[in-house]
mmCIF file of C-alpha atoms in Angstrom:
data_model
loop_
_atom_site.group_PDB
_atom_site.id
_atom_site.type_symbol
_atom_site.label_atom_id
_atom_site.label_comp_id
_atom_site.label_asym_id
_atom_site.label_seq_id
_atom_site.Cartn_x
_atom_site.Cartn_y
_atom_site.Cartn_z
ATOM 1 C CA GLU A 1 8.351 5.631 -41.496
ATOM 2 C CA ARG A 2 7.171 7.742 -38.762
ATOM 3 C CA LYS A 3 6.671 11.304 -39.815
ATOM 4 C CA LEU A 4 6.378 13.771 -36.890
ATOM 5 C CA ARG A 5 5.954 17.286 -36.883
ATOM 6 C CA PRO A 6 7.527 19.769 -34.345
ATOM 7 C CA ARG A 7 4.862 20.930 -31.919
ATOM 8 C CA ARG A 8 4.616 23.353 -28.976
ATOM 9 C CA MET A 9 5.327 21.384 -25.698
ATOM 10 C CA VAL A 10 4.493 22.096 -22.198
ATOM 11 C CA CYS A 11 5.165 19.823 -19.157
ATOM 12 C CA ARG A 12 1.795 20.314 -17.561
ATOM 13 C CA SER A 13 1.245 19.453 -13.919
ATOM 14 C CA GLY A 14 -1.826 17.779 -12.503
ATOM 15 C CA ALA A 15 -3.682 14.656 -13.423
ATOM 16 C CA GLY A 16 -6.334 16.100 -15.385
ATOM 17 C CA GLU A 17 -4.912 18.591 -17.347
ATOM 18 C CA GLY A 18 -4.307 18.110 -21.312
ATOM 19 C CA GLY A 19 -7.540 16.576 -21.864
ATOM 20 C CA GLU A 20 -9.493 13.378 -20.617
ATOM 21 C CA GLN A 21 -8.359 9.862 -20.512
ATOM 22 C CA PRO A 22 -9.914 7.998 -23.489
ATOM 23 C CA GLU A 23 -12.708 6.117 -22.741
ATOM 24 C CA GLU A 24 -10.831 2.603 -23.414
ATOM 25 C CA GLY A 25 -8.077 3.275 -21.051
ATOM 26 C CA PRO A 26 -8.044 2.817 -17.319
ATOM 27 C CA ARG A 27 -9.327 6.344 -15.768
ATOM 28 C CA GLU A 28 -7.564 7.878 -12.799
ATOM 29 C CA PRO A 29 -9.823 8.605 -9.745
ATOM 30 C CA GLU A 30 -10.668 12.270 -8.828
ATOM 31 C CA GLU A 31 -8.827 13.746 -5.976
ATOM 32 C CA SER A 32 -11.591 13.855 -3.583
ATOM 33 C CA GLY A 33 -12.628 11.690 -0.483
ATOM 34 C CA ASP A 34 -10.592 8.770 0.206
ATOM 35 C CA TYR A 35 -9.118 8.865 -3.114
ATOM 36 C CA ALA A 36 -7.247 11.969 -2.279
ATOM 37 C CA SER A 37 -4.993 10.190 0.129
ATOM 38 C CA MET A 38 -3.698 7.885 -2.340
ATOM 39 C CA GLU A 39 -0.026 8.550 -3.062
ATOM 40 C CA ASP A 40 -0.435 8.119 -6.878
ATOM 41 C CA TRP A 41 -3.032 6.445 -9.186
ATOM 42 C CA ARG A 42 -0.430 4.676 -11.089
ATOM 43 C CA SER A 43 1.451 3.394 -7.973
ATOM 44 C CA PHE A 44 -2.026 2.069 -6.602
ATOM 45 C CA ARG A 45 -2.918 0.529 -9.801
ATOM 46 C CA ALA A 46 0.586 -1.414 -9.829
ATOM 47 C CA GLN A 47 -0.067 -2.528 -6.307
ATOM 48 C CA LEU A 48 -3.444 -3.953 -7.225
ATOM 49 C CA ILE A 49 -1.814 -5.820 -9.975
ATOM 50 C CA GLN A 50 0.997 -7.130 -7.735
ATOM 51 C CA SER A 51 -1.285 -8.119 -5.038
ATOM 52 C CA GLY A 52 -3.429 -10.187 -7.652
ATOM 53 C CA LEU A 53 -0.390 -11.860 -8.757
ATOM 54 C CA LYS A 54 0.959 -12.675 -5.381
ATOM 55 C CA THR A 55 -2.317 -14.246 -4.525
ATOM 56 C CA SER A 56 -2.046 -16.379 -7.553
ATOM 57 C CA GLY A 57 1.572 -17.139 -6.872
ATOM 58 C CA ARG A 58 2.791 -16.255 -10.278
ATOM 59 C CA ARG A 59 3.666 -13.182 -12.443
ATOM 60 C CA GLU A 60 1.690 -11.684 -14.942
ATOM 61 C CA GLY A 61 1.515 -14.212 -17.942
ATOM 62 C CA GLU A 62 3.273 -16.857 -16.141
ATOM 63 C CA PRO A 63 1.733 -20.452 -15.996
ATOM 64 C CA MET A 64 0.222 -21.574 -12.616
ATOM 65 C CA PRO A 65 2.590 -23.117 -10.326
ATOM 66 C CA THR A 66 2.474 -26.874 -9.558
ATOM 67 C CA THR A 67 0.996 -27.753 -6.462
ATOM 68 C CA GLN A 68 2.962 -29.440 -3.696
ATOM 69 C CA GLY A 69 3.263 -32.868 -4.289
ATOM 70 C CA GLU A 70 4.384 -32.448 -7.860
ATOM 71 C CA GLY A 71 8.090 -31.520 -7.323
ATOM 72 C CA GLN A 72 7.478 -28.390 -5.595
ATOM 73 C CA GLU A 73 9.368 -28.325 -2.279
ATOM 74 C CA SER A 74 7.679 -26.604 0.493
ATOM 75 C CA SER A 75 9.834 -24.177 2.908
ATOM 76 C CA GLU A 76 7.034 -24.569 5.638
ATOM 77 C CA GLY A 77 8.585 -25.844 9.060
ATOM 78 C CA ASP A 78 11.958 -25.316 7.998
ATOM 79 C CA PRO A 79 13.565 -22.251 9.728
ATOM 80 C CA LYS A 80 16.604 -22.180 7.461
ATOM 81 C CA LYS A 81 14.437 -22.034 4.281
ATOM 82 C CA GLU A 82 12.120 -19.597 5.757
ATOM 83 C CA GLN A 83 14.942 -17.425 6.612
ATOM 84 C CA GLU A 84 16.381 -17.651 3.115
ATOM 85 C CA SER A 85 12.886 -16.652 1.680
ATOM 86 C CA ARG A 86 12.838 -13.390 4.137
ATOM 87 C CA ASP A 87 16.367 -12.470 2.870
ATOM 88 C CA LEU A 88 15.498 -12.297 -0.807
ATOM 89 C CA PRO A 89 15.827 -8.937 -2.073
ATOM 90 C CA SER A 90 12.684 -7.107 -2.360
ATOM 91 C CA SER A 91 11.734 -5.835 -5.932
ATOM 92 C CA SER A 92 8.826 -3.693 -4.702
ATOM 93 C CA SER A 93 10.856 -0.171 -5.460
ATOM 94 C CA MET A 94 11.148 -1.518 -9.275
ATOM 95 C CA TRP A 95 7.841 -2.260 -11.062
ATOM 96 C CA ALA A 96 6.486 -2.266 -14.531
ATOM 97 C CA HIS A 97 3.382 -3.718 -16.237
ATOM 98 C CA ALA A 98 1.383 -3.526 -19.413
ATOM 99 C CA ILE A 99 -1.229 -1.024 -19.793
ATOM 100 C CA GLY A 100 -2.844 -2.006 -23.192
ATOM 101 C CA ASN A 101 -2.943 0.104 -26.365
ATOM 102 C CA ARG A 102 -3.970 3.326 -24.643
ATOM 103 C CA PRO A 103 -1.193 5.678 -23.668
ATOM 104 C CA GLU A 104 -1.270 8.041 -20.782
ATOM 105 C CA LYS A 105 0.855 11.013 -19.460
ATOM 106 C CA GLY A 106 3.788 9.252 -17.391
ATOM 107 C CA CYS A 107 3.842 5.881 -19.249
ATOM 108 C CA LEU A 108 6.692 4.205 -21.045
ATOM 109 C CA ILE A 109 6.500 3.621 -24.629
ATOM 110 C CA ILE A 110 8.740 0.695 -25.572
ATOM 111 C CA ALA A 111 9.938 -0.535 -28.782
ATOM 112 C CA ARG A 112 9.132 -3.977 -29.968
ATOM 113 C CA PRO A 113 12.074 -6.328 -30.856
ATOM 114 C CA ASP A 114 11.898 -6.008 -34.545
ATOM 115 C CA ALA A 115 10.863 -2.549 -34.868
ATOM 116 C CA PHE A 116 13.206 -0.001 -36.377
ATOM 117 C CA LEU A 117 15.674 -2.377 -37.697
ATOM 118 C CA GLN A 118 16.084 -0.830 -41.088
ATOM 119 C CA SER A 119 15.192 3.138 -40.329
ATOM 120 C CA GLN A 120 15.208 5.346 -37.421
ATOM 121 C CA LYS A 121 17.340 3.140 -35.724
ATOM 122 C CA TYR A 122 17.713 5.368 -32.667
ATOM 123 C CA PHE A 123 14.211 3.971 -31.785
ATOM 124 C CA HIS A 124 15.512 0.348 -31.875
ATOM 125 C CA GLU A 125 15.006 -0.922 -28.364
ATOM 126 C CA ALA A 126 14.271 2.546 -27.184
ATOM 127 C CA VAL A 127 12.532 2.943 -23.986
ATOM 128 C CA ILE A 128 10.480 6.436 -24.178
ATOM 129 C CA PHE A 129 9.022 8.344 -21.067
ATOM 130 C CA LEU A 130 5.884 10.574 -22.142
ATOM 131 C CA VAL A 131 6.028 13.872 -20.317
ATOM 132 C CA ASP A 132 2.826 14.923 -22.021
ATOM 133 C CA TYR A 133 0.171 13.435 -23.678
ATOM 134 C CA SER A 134 -3.615 14.066 -24.404
ATOM 135 C CA PRO A 135 -5.862 12.744 -27.203
ATOM 136 C CA GLU A 136 -6.375 16.074 -28.513
ATOM 137 C CA LYS A 137 -3.000 17.516 -28.600
ATOM 138 C CA GLY A 138 -0.962 14.075 -29.301
ATOM 139 C CA ALA A 139 2.400 13.215 -27.158
ATOM 140 C CA VAL A 140 5.728 14.226 -26.425
ATOM 141 C CA GLY A 141 8.399 11.873 -25.226
ATOM 142 C CA LEU A 142 12.001 11.496 -24.155
ATOM 143 C CA ILE A 143 14.143 8.341 -25.100
ATOM 144 C CA LEU A 144 15.636 7.227 -21.623
ATOM 145 C CA ASN A 145 18.125 5.008 -23.004
ATOM 146 C CA ARG A 146 20.205 6.922 -25.403
ATOM 147 C CA PRO A 147 22.973 8.878 -23.729
ATOM 148 C CA THR A 148 25.336 10.896 -26.037
ATOM 149 C CA GLN A 149 29.089 11.541 -25.193
ATOM 150 C CA PHE A 150 28.470 15.149 -24.316
ATOM 151 C CA THR A 151 28.126 16.413 -20.733
ATOM 152 C CA LEU A 152 25.932 19.364 -19.915
ATOM 153 C CA GLY A 153 28.757 21.829 -19.276
ATOM 154 C CA ALA A 154 30.334 21.056 -22.858
ATOM 155 C CA ILE A 155 27.247 21.698 -24.776
ATOM 156 C CA SER A 156 26.082 24.781 -22.565
ATOM 157 C CA PHE A 157 26.821 27.260 -25.259
ATOM 158 C CA ASP A 158 24.614 25.876 -27.756
ATOM 159 C CA ILE A 159 21.438 25.277 -25.626
ATOM 160 C CA THR A 160 18.907 27.830 -24.793
ATOM 161 C CA SER A 161 15.781 27.630 -22.554
ATOM 162 C CA PRO A 162 12.710 29.803 -22.046
ATOM 163 C CA GLU A 163 13.117 32.149 -19.133
ATOM 164 C CA ASP A 164 10.137 30.913 -17.476
ATOM 165 C CA GLY A 165 11.396 27.386 -17.110
ATOM 166 C CA GLN A 166 8.014 25.832 -18.480
ATOM 167 C CA GLY A 167 9.545 23.675 -20.839
ATOM 168 C CA LYS A 168 7.910 25.158 -24.119
ATOM 169 C CA MET A 169 9.577 24.271 -27.523
ATOM 170 C CA PRO A 170 10.398 28.070 -28.377
ATOM 171 C CA GLU A 171 9.052 29.098 -32.415
ATOM 172 C CA VAL A 172 10.743 31.581 -34.426
ATOM 173 C CA GLU A 173 8.640 34.359 -33.124
ATOM 174 C CA ASP A 174 9.353 33.475 -29.437
ATOM 175 C CA LYS A 175 13.098 34.266 -29.765
ATOM 176 C CA ASP A 176 12.807 37.191 -27.409
ATOM 177 C CA LEU A 177 11.646 34.800 -24.730
ATOM 178 C CA GLU A 178 14.898 32.884 -25.071
ATOM 179 C CA GLU A 179 18.017 33.411 -22.691
ATOM 180 C CA LYS A 180 21.131 31.253 -22.195
ATOM 181 C CA VAL A 181 20.990 28.554 -19.792
ATOM 182 C CA ASN A 182 23.362 29.114 -16.998
ATOM 183 C CA ILE A 183 24.597 25.484 -16.009
ATOM 184 C CA PRO A 184 25.221 25.290 -12.252
ATOM 185 C CA MET A 185 28.565 23.881 -11.410
ATOM 186 C CA PHE A 186 27.314 20.846 -9.630
ATOM 187 C CA LEU A 187 25.483 19.754 -12.798
ATOM 188 C CA ARG A 188 28.289 20.349 -15.414
ATOM 189 C CA GLU A 189 29.530 16.594 -15.537
ATOM 190 C CA ASN A 190 26.030 15.244 -16.198
ATOM 191 C CA ARG A 191 25.404 13.417 -19.286
ATOM 192 C CA VAL A 192 23.062 14.694 -21.923
ATOM 193 C CA TYR A 193 20.694 12.209 -23.433
ATOM 194 C CA PHE A 194 19.364 12.215 -27.044
ATOM 195 C CA GLY A 195 15.360 12.770 -26.319
ATOM 196 C CA GLY A 196 14.324 12.271 -30.028
ATOM 197 C CA ASP A 197 14.015 13.017 -33.396
ATOM 198 C CA VAL A 198 12.107 16.133 -33.129
ATOM 199 C CA LYS A 199 13.994 19.351 -33.163
ATOM 200 C CA SER A 200 12.282 23.038 -32.868
ATOM 201 C CA ALA A 201 13.507 26.168 -34.336
ATOM 202 C CA ALA A 202 15.479 26.526 -30.991
ATOM 203 C CA SER A 203 17.169 23.752 -29.313
ATOM 204 C CA THR A 204 15.797 23.395 -25.632
ATOM 205 C CA LEU A 205 17.187 21.238 -23.215
ATOM 206 C CA MET A 206 14.681 19.445 -21.050
ATOM 207 C CA ALA A 207 15.355 18.063 -17.549
ATOM 208 C CA VAL A 208 13.674 15.170 -15.659
ATOM 209 C CA HIS A 209 14.170 14.991 -12.006
ATOM 210 C CA PRO A 210 12.764 14.021 -8.595
ATOM 211 C CA PHE A 211 12.271 17.372 -7.237
ATOM 212 C CA ASP A 212 9.102 19.349 -6.690
ATOM 213 C CA GLU A 213 8.404 23.191 -7.055
ATOM 214 C CA THR A 214 9.578 23.817 -3.096
ATOM 215 C CA ILE A 215 13.136 22.685 -4.455
ATOM 216 C CA ILE A 216 13.030 23.738 -7.967
ATOM 217 C CA PRO A 217 10.833 26.577 -8.692
ATOM 218 C CA ASP A 218 8.141 26.025 -11.437
ATOM 219 C CA ALA A 219 8.948 22.181 -11.583
ATOM 220 C CA GLN A 220 5.916 20.475 -13.025
ATOM 221 C CA LYS A 221 4.734 16.908 -12.042
ATOM 222 C CA VAL A 222 4.400 14.548 -14.597
ATOM 223 C CA VAL A 223 3.618 11.479 -12.121
ATOM 224 C CA GLU A 224 4.353 10.930 -8.469
ATOM 225 C CA GLY A 225 8.112 11.216 -8.015
ATOM 226 C CA VAL A 226 8.921 12.461 -11.305
ATOM 227 C CA TYR A 227 9.135 16.109 -12.389
ATOM 228 C CA CYS A 228 9.700 18.059 -15.570
ATOM 229 C CA ASN A 229 12.020 21.381 -16.198
ATOM 230 C CA GLY A 230 11.602 24.246 -13.689
ATOM 231 C CA LYS A 231 14.273 26.683 -12.963
ATOM 232 C CA TRP A 232 17.195 24.224 -12.361
ATOM 233 C CA PHE A 233 19.451 26.233 -13.880
ATOM 234 C CA GLU A 234 19.146 28.848 -11.326
ATOM 235 C CA LEU A 235 20.105 26.641 -8.544
ATOM 236 C CA GLY A 236 23.448 27.356 -6.855
ATOM 237 C CA GLU A 237 25.117 27.847 -3.633
ATOM 238 C CA ASP A 238 23.663 31.449 -3.325
ATOM 239 C CA ARG A 239 20.164 30.654 -4.777
ATOM 240 C CA GLY A 240 19.090 27.206 -4.000
ATOM 241 C CA PRO A 241 19.960 23.850 -2.011
ATOM 242 C CA ALA A 242 22.565 22.621 -4.554
ATOM 243 C CA VAL A 243 24.693 21.265 -2.246
ATOM 244 C CA ALA A 244 21.960 18.996 -0.766
ATOM 245 C CA ILE A 245 20.719 17.800 -4.228
ATOM 246 C CA ASP A 246 22.329 14.776 -5.707
ATOM 247 C CA ALA A 247 23.434 15.572 -9.365
ATOM 248 C CA PRO A 248 22.892 11.925 -10.843
ATOM 249 C CA LYS A 249 19.180 12.216 -10.077
ATOM 250 C CA TYR A 250 18.670 14.523 -12.857
ATOM 251 C CA LYS A 251 18.357 13.378 -16.541
ATOM 252 C CA PHE A 252 18.894 16.079 -19.369
ATOM 253 C CA PHE A 253 17.520 15.809 -22.867
ATOM 254 C CA ALA A 254 18.324 17.148 -26.205
ATOM 255 C CA GLN A 255 15.315 17.175 -28.650
ATOM 256 C CA TYR A 256 12.314 14.974 -28.030
ATOM 257 C CA ALA A 257 10.070 12.498 -29.625
ATOM 258 C CA GLY A 258 6.598 13.436 -30.875
ATOM 259 C CA TRP A 259 3.481 12.286 -32.066
ATOM 260 C CA ALA A 260 0.697 14.085 -33.569
ATOM 261 C CA PRO A 261 -2.975 13.102 -32.149
ATOM 262 C CA GLY A 262 -4.114 9.832 -33.002
ATOM 263 C CA GLN A 263 -0.812 9.016 -34.267
ATOM 264 C CA LEU A 264 0.674 7.062 -31.350
ATOM 265 C CA GLU A 265 -2.679 5.077 -30.711
ATOM 266 C CA SER A 266 -2.825 4.052 -34.191
ATOM 267 C CA GLU A 267 0.854 2.660 -33.844
ATOM 268 C CA LEU A 268 0.065 1.041 -30.860
ATOM 269 C CA ASP A 269 -2.966 -0.789 -32.093
ATOM 270 C CA THR A 270 -0.775 -2.488 -34.706
ATOM 271 C CA ASP A 271 0.999 -4.390 -32.220
ATOM 272 C CA GLN A 272 4.070 -4.082 -34.378
ATOM 273 C CA VAL A 273 5.628 -1.300 -33.066
ATOM 274 C CA TRP A 274 5.269 -0.074 -29.538
ATOM 275 C CA ILE A 275 4.379 -1.404 -26.267
ATOM 276 C CA ALA A 276 2.728 0.769 -23.582
ATOM 277 C CA ALA A 277 3.433 0.462 -20.017
ATOM 278 C CA ALA A 278 3.301 1.867 -16.544
ATOM 279 C CA CYS A 279 6.485 1.759 -14.330
ATOM 280 C CA SER A 280 8.208 3.041 -11.003
ATOM 281 C CA PRO A 281 9.671 6.442 -10.835
ATOM 282 C CA GLU A 282 13.010 4.933 -10.180
ATOM 283 C CA LEU A 283 13.345 3.231 -13.656
ATOM 284 C CA VAL A 284 12.303 6.901 -15.347
ATOM 285 C CA LEU A 285 15.293 8.581 -13.204
ATOM 286 C CA LYS A 286 17.789 5.720 -13.752
ATOM 287 C CA GLN A 287 21.176 6.671 -15.434
ATOM 288 C CA VAL A 288 21.970 4.275 -17.997
ATOM 289 C CA ILE A 289 25.591 4.741 -18.619
ATOM 290 C CA GLN A 290 27.447 1.433 -18.381
ATOM 291 C CA LEU A 291 24.450 -0.782 -16.887
ATOM 292 C CA PRO A 292 25.084 -4.566 -16.314
ATOM 293 C CA LYS A 293 21.497 -4.978 -18.059
ATOM 294 C CA PRO A 294 19.955 -2.727 -20.939
ATOM 295 C CA LEU A 295 17.079 -0.938 -19.684
ATOM 296 C CA TRP A 296 14.914 -2.139 -22.489
ATOM 297 C CA ARG A 297 15.674 -5.643 -21.305
ATOM 298 C CA GLU A 298 15.330 -4.893 -17.442
ATOM 299 C CA VAL A 299 11.822 -2.925 -18.131
ATOM 300 C CA LEU A 300 10.259 -6.235 -20.039
ATOM 301 C CA GLU A 301 11.633 -8.602 -17.573
ATOM 302 C CA LEU A 302 9.895 -6.748 -14.640
ATOM 303 C CA MET A 303 6.703 -6.729 -16.989
ATOM 304 C CA GLY A 304 7.143 -10.672 -16.944
ATOM 305 C CA GLY A 305 5.106 -13.029 -18.928
ATOM 306 C CA GLU A 306 5.190 -12.705 -22.572
ATOM 307 C CA TYR A 307 7.471 -9.479 -22.267
ATOM 308 C CA ALA A 308 10.295 -11.453 -20.236
ATOM 309 C CA THR A 309 9.948 -14.172 -22.887
ATOM 310 C CA MET A 310 10.323 -11.369 -25.502
ATOM 311 C CA SER A 311 13.477 -10.018 -24.026
ATOM 312 C CA LYS A 312 14.851 -13.354 -23.479
ATOM 313 C CA GLU A 313 14.644 -14.145 -27.232
ATOM 314 C CA GLN A 314 16.136 -11.015 -28.146
ATOM 315 C CA TYR A 315 18.961 -11.721 -26.483
ATOM 316 C CA GLY A 316 19.317 -15.619 -27.512
ATOM 317 C CA GLU A 317 18.224 -16.961 -24.308
ATOM 318 C CA LEU A 318 15.577 -19.183 -25.473
#
């Protein structure tokens, strides 16, 4: 059973904060020269992987396709089939791929199918987004696919947040830094998610959204397109562009999942508990209320190969 200790958490902005990447994992390029023009290293890496898969004509882990003449029909020269091929929906906005057993800030930590069947069942088929990670300080994550029955407005009386909006988990001696959260009217119907099993001395609501500091003061970048916390509670008709912001783009979490230094790496190395993956921002920000397909399954299918097979076996399709 995982034994976690509450830890002080800050959503840090900037790729290099929170410690260097471990030597075994992929390293992000420095923001200089041509690399500075990259929208995001993770997206660039995903493009490289997808480009390689398209070149080979297969998804990661899938067998090589049969050559023409072995039952594979070509659409070349057939206008109807060429048009059908062009009309196929593109999945370029939704992507996910494995990154080995070395976690990184902004990655997903996905529960393996046979994990957490007897204890800590809230982690069964969990998809966790790491909002903070460093080898020296450990990891902080939020379970993306555990919505509660509560709305933001319904629990606002029991939620506190640091007045600086930085997302710290207040400790007992920090009581003077806390103030009641003002829930903007346009966010009151948003569902609150169960973020994990770690609770600090004072409950803190954490927000994940796609809005940078120009829209939400003090919002802190996790990865390109995904930001954490900030002073969202100050948004209103007289204090921010609330009318222009779509409420479903916010996800709010009570509590969080946490790992001590080295703990997550050890659990990943067993290949029995977790899978680490990178993914597109759209998957992180997706609301999971009444989805036609569970998020856990969708992510594994996007990863392809053995992971897609794992998903199908879990749901009795193989």
